[in-house]
Amino acid sequence: EDQVTQSPEALRLQEGESSSLNCSYTVSGLRGLFWYRQDPGKGPEFLFTLYSAGEEKEKERLKATLTKKESFLHITAPKPEDSATYLCAVQARDYKLSFGAGTTVTVRA
Amino acid sequence: GAGVSQSPSNKVTEKGKDVELRCDPISGHTALYWYRQSLGQGLEFLIYFQGNSAPDKSGLPSDRFSAERTGGSVSTLTIQRTQQEDSAVYLCASSFVAIQETQYFGPGTRLLVL
């Protein structure tokens, strides 16, 4: 069974304090790893897709990287508007996404 | 362009009643998914539709849950004889195809069973 573990569960940052979120996975035949952002009361918002080890994607203050066992989401110089829950999901042999429990990030001004 | 839409946004019902949740996918997307997000738990897969193929219902938690997709577009998730443990956020997603394509999510329907 596919397993996705995210750490830490919660992260409190000061504005401008860079940090990283971890997503460890155990799957047979990774097809893709997806990062989403979810704000309270809303659906997940797509951020990145990574397909193979060594791949990196960037968007504004966010950078996602992928190895054979884990993915990192780096937040550089975060702002309060980066506060959200960040979800990691993997797609393996079929089309279903298996999600981690998420990391809730709070950025204080 | 328009994203995935879901209705109602919120639904409060009494235990034992039936509810219907609606999903309108992004135009042109052939794949449609339903997930459930319970308090303190991650998103769990419920059901998947791809074109005119038979749906994958392997994630449905009981036979009280069913879903259909009419004309390859709008989908309805039905929960019969609701129970308190059915309280959750029900999320719909769609994509162009299935494998390796990004799934785009709707805002969800928040269901509370009293």
PDB file of C-alpha atoms in Angstrom:
ATOM      1  CA  GLU A   1       0.000   0.000   0.000  1.00  0.00           C
ATOM      2  CA  ASP A   2       1.258   3.473  -0.874  1.00  0.00           C
ATOM      3  CA  GLN A   3       2.331   5.525   2.124  1.00  0.00           C
ATOM      4  CA  VAL A   4       2.963   9.260   2.354  1.00  0.00           C
ATOM      5  CA  THR A   5       4.296  10.884   5.512  1.00  0.00           C
ATOM      6  CA  GLN A   6       4.670  14.625   5.923  1.00  0.00           C
ATOM      7  CA  SER A   7       6.730  16.394   8.569  1.00  0.00           C
ATOM      8  CA  PRO A   8       6.531  18.446  10.606  1.00  0.00           C
ATOM      9  CA  GLU A   9       2.795  18.494  11.327  1.00  0.00           C
ATOM     10  CA  ALA A  10       2.971  22.218  12.066  1.00  0.00           C
ATOM     11  CA  LEU A  11       5.548  24.914  11.423  1.00  0.00           C
ATOM     12  CA  ARG A  12       5.557  28.415  12.860  1.00  0.00           C
ATOM     13  CA  LEU A  13       7.866  30.864  11.116  1.00  0.00           C
ATOM     14  CA  GLN A  14       8.748  34.478  11.461  1.00  0.00           C
ATOM     15  CA  GLU A  15       8.358  36.515   8.276  1.00  0.00           C
ATOM     16  CA  GLY A  16      11.576  36.094   6.273  1.00  0.00           C
ATOM     17  CA  GLU A  17      12.637  32.919   8.108  1.00  0.00           C
ATOM     18  CA  SER A  18      13.240  30.268   5.426  1.00  0.00           C
ATOM     19  CA  SER A  19      12.431  26.617   6.108  1.00  0.00           C
ATOM     20  CA  SER A  20      11.659  23.268   4.478  1.00  0.00           C
ATOM     21  CA  LEU A  21       8.795  20.802   4.595  1.00  0.00           C
ATOM     22  CA  ASN A  22       9.365  17.094   4.090  1.00  0.00           C
ATOM     23  CA  CYS A  23       7.289  14.480   2.271  1.00  0.00           C
ATOM     24  CA  SER A  24       8.508  10.875   2.529  1.00  0.00           C
ATOM     25  CA  TYR A  25       6.854   8.255   0.388  1.00  0.00           C
ATOM     26  CA  THR A  26       6.757   4.529  -0.175  1.00  0.00           C
ATOM     27  CA  VAL A  27       5.179   3.549  -3.478  1.00  0.00           C
ATOM     28  CA  SER A  28       5.671   0.997  -6.215  1.00  0.00           C
ATOM     29  CA  GLY A  29       6.359   2.798  -9.443  1.00  0.00           C
ATOM     30  CA  LEU A  30       5.997   6.509  -8.804  1.00  0.00           C
ATOM     31  CA  ARG A  31       4.174   8.234 -11.671  1.00  0.00           C
ATOM     32  CA  GLY A  32       4.160  11.682 -10.110  1.00  0.00           C
ATOM     33  CA  LEU A  33       4.432  13.615  -6.852  1.00  0.00           C
ATOM     34  CA  PHE A  34       2.107  16.564  -6.389  1.00  0.00           C
ATOM     35  CA  TRP A  35       2.214  19.512  -3.993  1.00  0.00           C
ATOM     36  CA  TYR A  36      -0.950  21.405  -3.126  1.00  0.00           C
ATOM     37  CA  ARG A  37      -1.711  24.353  -0.883  1.00  0.00           C
ATOM     38  CA  GLN A  38      -4.964  24.391   1.089  1.00  0.00           C
ATOM     39  CA  ASP A  39      -6.380  27.443   2.826  1.00  0.00           C
ATOM     40  CA  PRO A  40      -9.014  27.034   5.563  1.00  0.00           C
ATOM     41  CA  GLY A  41     -12.445  26.306   4.131  1.00  0.00           C
ATOM     42  CA  LYS A  42     -11.160  25.882   0.578  1.00  0.00           C
ATOM     43  CA  GLY A  43     -10.172  23.065  -1.737  1.00  0.00           C
ATOM     44  CA  PRO A  44      -6.529  22.173  -2.442  1.00  0.00           C
ATOM     45  CA  GLU A  45      -4.799  24.508  -4.888  1.00  0.00           C
ATOM     46  CA  PHE A  46      -2.232  22.944  -7.221  1.00  0.00           C
ATOM     47  CA  LEU A  47       1.388  24.062  -6.822  1.00  0.00           C
ATOM     48  CA  PHE A  48       3.811  21.606  -8.468  1.00  0.00           C
ATOM     49  CA  THR A  49       4.160  18.212 -10.113  1.00  0.00           C
ATOM     50  CA  LEU A  50       7.470  16.321 -10.000  1.00  0.00           C
ATOM     51  CA  TYR A  51       7.975  13.188 -12.082  1.00  0.00           C
ATOM     52  CA  SER A  52      11.534  11.946 -11.553  1.00  0.00           C
ATOM     53  CA  ALA A  53      14.327  12.054  -8.993  1.00  0.00           C
ATOM     54  CA  GLY A  54      16.480  15.136  -9.347  1.00  0.00           C
ATOM     55  CA  GLU A  55      13.690  17.264 -10.705  1.00  0.00           C
ATOM     56  CA  GLU A  56      13.111  20.740  -9.236  1.00  0.00           C
ATOM     57  CA  LYS A  57      10.315  23.254  -9.727  1.00  0.00           C
ATOM     58  CA  GLU A  58      10.058  26.861  -8.504  1.00  0.00           C
ATOM     59  CA  LYS A  59       7.255  29.344  -8.090  1.00  0.00           C
ATOM     60  CA  GLU A  60       7.792  32.651  -6.329  1.00  0.00           C
ATOM     61  CA  ARG A  61       9.079  31.827  -2.824  1.00  0.00           C
ATOM     62  CA  LEU A  62       8.456  28.084  -3.171  1.00  0.00           C
ATOM     63  CA  LYS A  63      10.809  25.425  -4.533  1.00  0.00           C
ATOM     64  CA  ALA A  64      10.026  21.723  -4.700  1.00  0.00           C
ATOM     65  CA  THR A  65      12.625  18.983  -5.081  1.00  0.00           C
ATOM     66  CA  LEU A  66      12.358  15.208  -5.493  1.00  0.00           C
ATOM     67  CA  THR A  67      14.562  12.238  -4.611  1.00  0.00           C
ATOM     68  CA  LYS A  68      13.775   8.527  -4.830  1.00  0.00           C
ATOM     69  CA  LYS A  69      12.355   8.486  -1.314  1.00  0.00           C
ATOM     70  CA  GLU A  70      11.233  11.999  -0.463  1.00  0.00           C
ATOM     71  CA  SER A  71      10.351  15.463  -1.612  1.00  0.00           C
ATOM     72  CA  PHE A  72      11.065  18.807  -0.023  1.00  0.00           C
ATOM     73  CA  LEU A  73       9.138  22.032  -0.288  1.00  0.00           C
ATOM     74  CA  HIS A  74      11.436  24.930   0.486  1.00  0.00           C
ATOM     75  CA  ILE A  75       9.903  28.248   1.492  1.00  0.00           C
ATOM     76  CA  THR A  76      12.337  31.133   1.057  1.00  0.00           C
ATOM     77  CA  ALA A  77      11.769  34.370   2.964  1.00  0.00           C
ATOM     78  CA  PRO A  78       8.115  33.552   3.686  1.00  0.00           C
ATOM     79  CA  LYS A  79       5.412  36.175   4.031  1.00  0.00           C
ATOM     80  CA  PRO A  80       2.200  35.956   6.101  1.00  0.00           C
ATOM     81  CA  GLU A  81       0.249  35.141   2.934  1.00  0.00           C
ATOM     82  CA  ASP A  82       2.224  31.884   2.677  1.00  0.00           C
ATOM     83  CA  SER A  83       0.359  30.650   5.756  1.00  0.00           C
ATOM     84  CA  ALA A  84      -1.603  27.553   4.728  1.00  0.00           C
ATOM     85  CA  THR A  85      -1.616  23.774   4.922  1.00  0.00           C
ATOM     86  CA  TYR A  86       0.691  22.209   2.354  1.00  0.00           C
ATOM     87  CA  LEU A  87      -0.325  18.782   1.086  1.00  0.00           C
ATOM     88  CA  CYS A  88       1.848  16.220  -0.653  1.00  0.00           C
ATOM     89  CA  ALA A  89       0.326  13.456  -2.796  1.00  0.00           C
ATOM     90  CA  VAL A  90       1.726  10.617  -4.877  1.00  0.00           C
ATOM     91  CA  GLN A  91       0.324   8.880  -7.907  1.00  0.00           C
ATOM     92  CA  ALA A  92       1.621   5.366  -8.431  1.00  0.00           C
ATOM     93  CA  ARG A  93       0.373   2.512 -10.583  1.00  0.00           C
ATOM     94  CA  ASP A  94      -3.045   4.002 -11.107  1.00  0.00           C
ATOM     95  CA  TYR A  95      -4.704   7.376 -11.163  1.00  0.00           C
ATOM     96  CA  LYS A  96      -5.539   7.720  -7.472  1.00  0.00           C
ATOM     97  CA  LEU A  97      -3.711  10.273  -5.404  1.00  0.00           C
ATOM     98  CA  SER A  98      -2.519   9.137  -1.981  1.00  0.00           C
ATOM     99  CA  PHE A  99      -2.194  12.140   0.299  1.00  0.00           C
ATOM    100  CA  GLY A 100      -0.117  12.876   3.345  1.00  0.00           C
ATOM    101  CA  ALA A 101      -1.722  14.486   6.379  1.00  0.00           C
ATOM    102  CA  GLY A 102      -0.239  17.873   5.532  1.00  0.00           C
ATOM    103  CA  THR A 103       1.983  20.477   7.164  1.00  0.00           C
ATOM    104  CA  THR A 104       0.285  23.570   8.548  1.00  0.00           C
ATOM    105  CA  VAL A 105       2.534  26.598   8.109  1.00  0.00           C
ATOM    106  CA  THR A 106       1.948  29.815  10.048  1.00  0.00           C
ATOM    107  CA  VAL A 107       4.033  32.854   9.146  1.00  0.00           C
ATOM    108  CA  ARG A 108       4.014  35.727  11.632  1.00  0.00           C
ATOM    109  CA  ALA A 109       4.673  39.297  10.545  1.00  0.00           C
TER     110      ALA A 109
ATOM    111  CA  GLY B   1     -11.278  29.951 -17.109  1.00  0.00           C
ATOM    112  CA  ALA B   2     -13.828  28.366 -14.817  1.00  0.00           C
ATOM    113  CA  GLY B   3     -12.574  25.862 -12.321  1.00  0.00           C
ATOM    114  CA  VAL B   4     -14.271  22.875 -10.722  1.00  0.00           C
ATOM    115  CA  SER B   5     -17.498  23.891  -9.039  1.00  0.00           C
ATOM    116  CA  GLN B   6     -19.386  22.042  -6.316  1.00  0.00           C
ATOM    117  CA  SER B   7     -22.763  22.497  -4.721  1.00  0.00           C
ATOM    118  CA  PRO B   8     -23.987  22.965  -2.129  1.00  0.00           C
ATOM    119  CA  SER B   9     -21.096  24.607  -0.274  1.00  0.00           C
ATOM    120  CA  ASN B  10     -22.492  23.425   3.024  1.00  0.00           C
ATOM    121  CA  LYS B  11     -25.082  20.823   3.905  1.00  0.00           C
ATOM    122  CA  VAL B  12     -26.556  20.059   7.300  1.00  0.00           C
ATOM    123  CA  THR B  13     -28.754  16.989   7.506  1.00  0.00           C
ATOM    124  CA  GLU B  14     -30.250  14.678  10.051  1.00  0.00           C
ATOM    125  CA  LYS B  15     -29.055  11.165  10.614  1.00  0.00           C
ATOM    126  CA  GLY B  16     -30.867   8.745   8.330  1.00  0.00           C
ATOM    127  CA  LYS B  17     -31.601  11.253   5.565  1.00  0.00           C
ATOM    128  CA  ASP B  18     -30.237  10.966   2.020  1.00  0.00           C
ATOM    129  CA  VAL B  19     -28.024  13.699   0.532  1.00  0.00           C
ATOM    130  CA  GLU B  20     -26.841  14.513  -2.982  1.00  0.00           C
ATOM    131  CA  LEU B  21     -23.642  16.403  -3.703  1.00  0.00           C
ATOM    132  CA  ARG B  22     -22.941  17.854  -7.124  1.00  0.00           C
ATOM    133  CA  CYS B  23     -19.699  18.402  -9.035  1.00  0.00           C
ATOM    134  CA  ASP B  24     -19.221  20.320 -12.277  1.00  0.00           C
ATOM    135  CA  PRO B  25     -15.723  19.585 -13.668  1.00  0.00           C
ATOM    136  CA  ILE B  26     -13.502  21.805 -15.794  1.00  0.00           C
ATOM    137  CA  SER B  27     -14.717  21.825 -19.387  1.00  0.00           C
ATOM    138  CA  GLY B  28     -12.834  19.284 -21.485  1.00  0.00           C
ATOM    139  CA  HIS B  29     -11.613  17.223 -18.563  1.00  0.00           C
ATOM    140  CA  THR B  30     -12.430  13.555 -19.086  1.00  0.00           C
ATOM    141  CA  ALA B  31     -11.413  12.264 -15.648  1.00  0.00           C
ATOM    142  CA  LEU B  32     -13.374  13.066 -12.492  1.00  0.00           C
ATOM    143  CA  TYR B  33     -12.617  12.046  -8.916  1.00  0.00           C
ATOM    144  CA  TRP B  34     -14.318  12.252  -5.540  1.00  0.00           C
ATOM    145  CA  TYR B  35     -12.287  12.442  -2.323  1.00  0.00           C
ATOM    146  CA  ARG B  36     -13.295  12.832   1.309  1.00  0.00           C
ATOM    147  CA  GLN B  37     -11.441  14.905   3.898  1.00  0.00           C
ATOM    148  CA  SER B  38     -12.349  14.162   7.486  1.00  0.00           C
ATOM    149  CA  LEU B  39     -11.263  16.256  10.464  1.00  0.00           C
ATOM    150  CA  GLY B  40      -7.748  15.326  11.434  1.00  0.00           C
ATOM    151  CA  GLN B  41      -7.347  12.939   8.496  1.00  0.00           C
ATOM    152  CA  GLY B  42      -5.893  13.250   5.057  1.00  0.00           C
ATOM    153  CA  LEU B  43      -7.820  13.138   1.836  1.00  0.00           C
ATOM    154  CA  GLU B  44      -9.069   9.682   0.956  1.00  0.00           C
ATOM    155  CA  PHE B  45     -10.069   8.522  -2.514  1.00  0.00           C
ATOM    156  CA  LEU B  46     -13.697   7.544  -3.028  1.00  0.00           C
ATOM    157  CA  ILE B  47     -14.473   7.027  -6.716  1.00  0.00           C
ATOM    158  CA  TYR B  48     -13.099   7.757 -10.191  1.00  0.00           C
ATOM    159  CA  PHE B  49     -14.724   8.255 -13.595  1.00  0.00           C
ATOM    160  CA  GLN B  50     -12.860   8.231 -16.915  1.00  0.00           C
ATOM    161  CA  GLY B  51     -14.813   8.950 -20.050  1.00  0.00           C
ATOM    162  CA  ASN B  52     -17.395   6.260 -20.736  1.00  0.00           C
ATOM    163  CA  SER B  53     -15.517   3.544 -18.867  1.00  0.00           C
ATOM    164  CA  ALA B  54     -16.975   1.822 -15.830  1.00  0.00           C
ATOM    165  CA  PRO B  55     -16.139   3.848 -12.710  1.00  0.00           C
ATOM    166  CA  ASP B  56     -13.649   2.667 -10.116  1.00  0.00           C
ATOM    167  CA  LYS B  57     -15.708   2.481  -6.922  1.00  0.00           C
ATOM    168  CA  SER B  58     -13.021   0.805  -4.829  1.00  0.00           C
ATOM    169  CA  GLY B  59     -12.745   3.707  -2.359  1.00  0.00           C
ATOM    170  CA  LEU B  60     -16.419   3.945  -1.430  1.00  0.00           C
ATOM    171  CA  PRO B  61     -16.665   3.163   2.314  1.00  0.00           C
ATOM    172  CA  SER B  62     -20.029   1.398   2.211  1.00  0.00           C
ATOM    173  CA  ASP B  63     -22.937   0.562  -0.088  1.00  0.00           C
ATOM    174  CA  ARG B  64     -24.719   3.664   1.213  1.00  0.00           C
ATOM    175  CA  PHE B  65     -22.430   5.657  -1.056  1.00  0.00           C
ATOM    176  CA  SER B  66     -22.948   5.844  -4.806  1.00  0.00           C
ATOM    177  CA  ALA B  67     -22.050   8.197  -7.618  1.00  0.00           C
ATOM    178  CA  GLU B  68     -22.938   8.765 -11.215  1.00  0.00           C
ATOM    179  CA  ARG B  69     -21.678  10.928 -14.010  1.00  0.00           C
ATOM    180  CA  THR B  70     -24.109  12.023 -16.662  1.00  0.00           C
ATOM    181  CA  GLY B  71     -23.035  12.754 -20.212  1.00  0.00           C
ATOM    182  CA  GLY B  72     -19.366  12.596 -19.271  1.00  0.00           C
ATOM    183  CA  SER B  73     -19.640  15.871 -17.378  1.00  0.00           C
ATOM    184  CA  VAL B  74     -21.554  16.613 -14.168  1.00  0.00           C
ATOM    185  CA  SER B  75     -21.293  14.097 -11.350  1.00  0.00           C
ATOM    186  CA  THR B  76     -23.504  13.469  -8.328  1.00  0.00           C
ATOM    187  CA  LEU B  77     -22.355  11.723  -5.161  1.00  0.00           C
ATOM    188  CA  THR B  78     -25.260  10.285  -3.176  1.00  0.00           C
ATOM    189  CA  ILE B  79     -25.108   9.181   0.450  1.00  0.00           C
ATOM    190  CA  GLN B  80     -28.125   7.221   1.636  1.00  0.00           C
ATOM    191  CA  ARG B  81     -29.217   6.905   5.259  1.00  0.00           C
ATOM    192  CA  THR B  82     -26.500   9.285   6.436  1.00  0.00           C
ATOM    193  CA  GLN B  83     -24.585   8.554   9.633  1.00  0.00           C
ATOM    194  CA  GLN B  84     -22.697  10.964  11.879  1.00  0.00           C
ATOM    195  CA  GLU B  85     -19.385   9.483  10.731  1.00  0.00           C
ATOM    196  CA  ASP B  86     -20.207  10.677   7.202  1.00  0.00           C
ATOM    197  CA  SER B  87     -19.598  14.252   8.365  1.00  0.00           C
ATOM    198  CA  ALA B  88     -16.643  15.518   6.344  1.00  0.00           C
ATOM    199  CA  VAL B  89     -15.645  17.711   3.429  1.00  0.00           C
ATOM    200  CA  TYR B  90     -16.342  16.047   0.094  1.00  0.00           C
ATOM    201  CA  LEU B  91     -13.984  17.219  -2.619  1.00  0.00           C
ATOM    202  CA  CYS B  92     -14.297  16.747  -6.350  1.00  0.00           C
ATOM    203  CA  ALA B  93     -11.365  16.964  -8.761  1.00  0.00           C
ATOM    204  CA  SER B  94     -10.960  16.699 -12.516  1.00  0.00           C
ATOM    205  CA  SER B  95      -8.111  16.255 -14.996  1.00  0.00           C
ATOM    206  CA  PHE B  96      -7.611  15.902 -18.751  1.00  0.00           C
ATOM    207  CA  VAL B  97      -6.752  12.227 -18.513  1.00  0.00           C
ATOM    208  CA  ALA B  98      -5.705  10.165 -15.517  1.00  0.00           C
ATOM    209  CA  ILE B  99      -2.074   9.160 -15.352  1.00  0.00           C
ATOM    210  CA  GLN B 100       0.421  11.906 -14.545  1.00  0.00           C
ATOM    211  CA  GLU B 101      -2.080  14.677 -15.164  1.00  0.00           C
ATOM    212  CA  THR B 102      -2.701  17.283 -12.503  1.00  0.00           C
ATOM    213  CA  GLN B 103      -5.988  16.930 -10.648  1.00  0.00           C
ATOM    214  CA  TYR B 104      -7.687  20.276 -10.032  1.00  0.00           C
ATOM    215  CA  PHE B 105      -9.944  20.452  -7.016  1.00  0.00           C
ATOM    216  CA  GLY B 106     -13.202  22.202  -6.358  1.00  0.00           C
ATOM    217  CA  PRO B 107     -13.985  24.112  -3.146  1.00  0.00           C
ATOM    218  CA  GLY B 108     -15.692  21.134  -1.542  1.00  0.00           C
ATOM    219  CA  THR B 109     -19.020  20.476   0.130  1.00  0.00           C
ATOM    220  CA  ARG B 110     -18.987  20.527   3.921  1.00  0.00           C
ATOM    221  CA  LEU B 111     -21.430  17.908   5.166  1.00  0.00           C
ATOM    222  CA  LEU B 112     -22.588  17.835   8.771  1.00  0.00           C
ATOM    223  CA  VAL B 113     -24.815  14.978   9.908  1.00  0.00           C
ATOM    224  CA  LEU B 114     -26.622  15.689  13.160  1.00  0.00           C
TER     225      LEU B 114
END
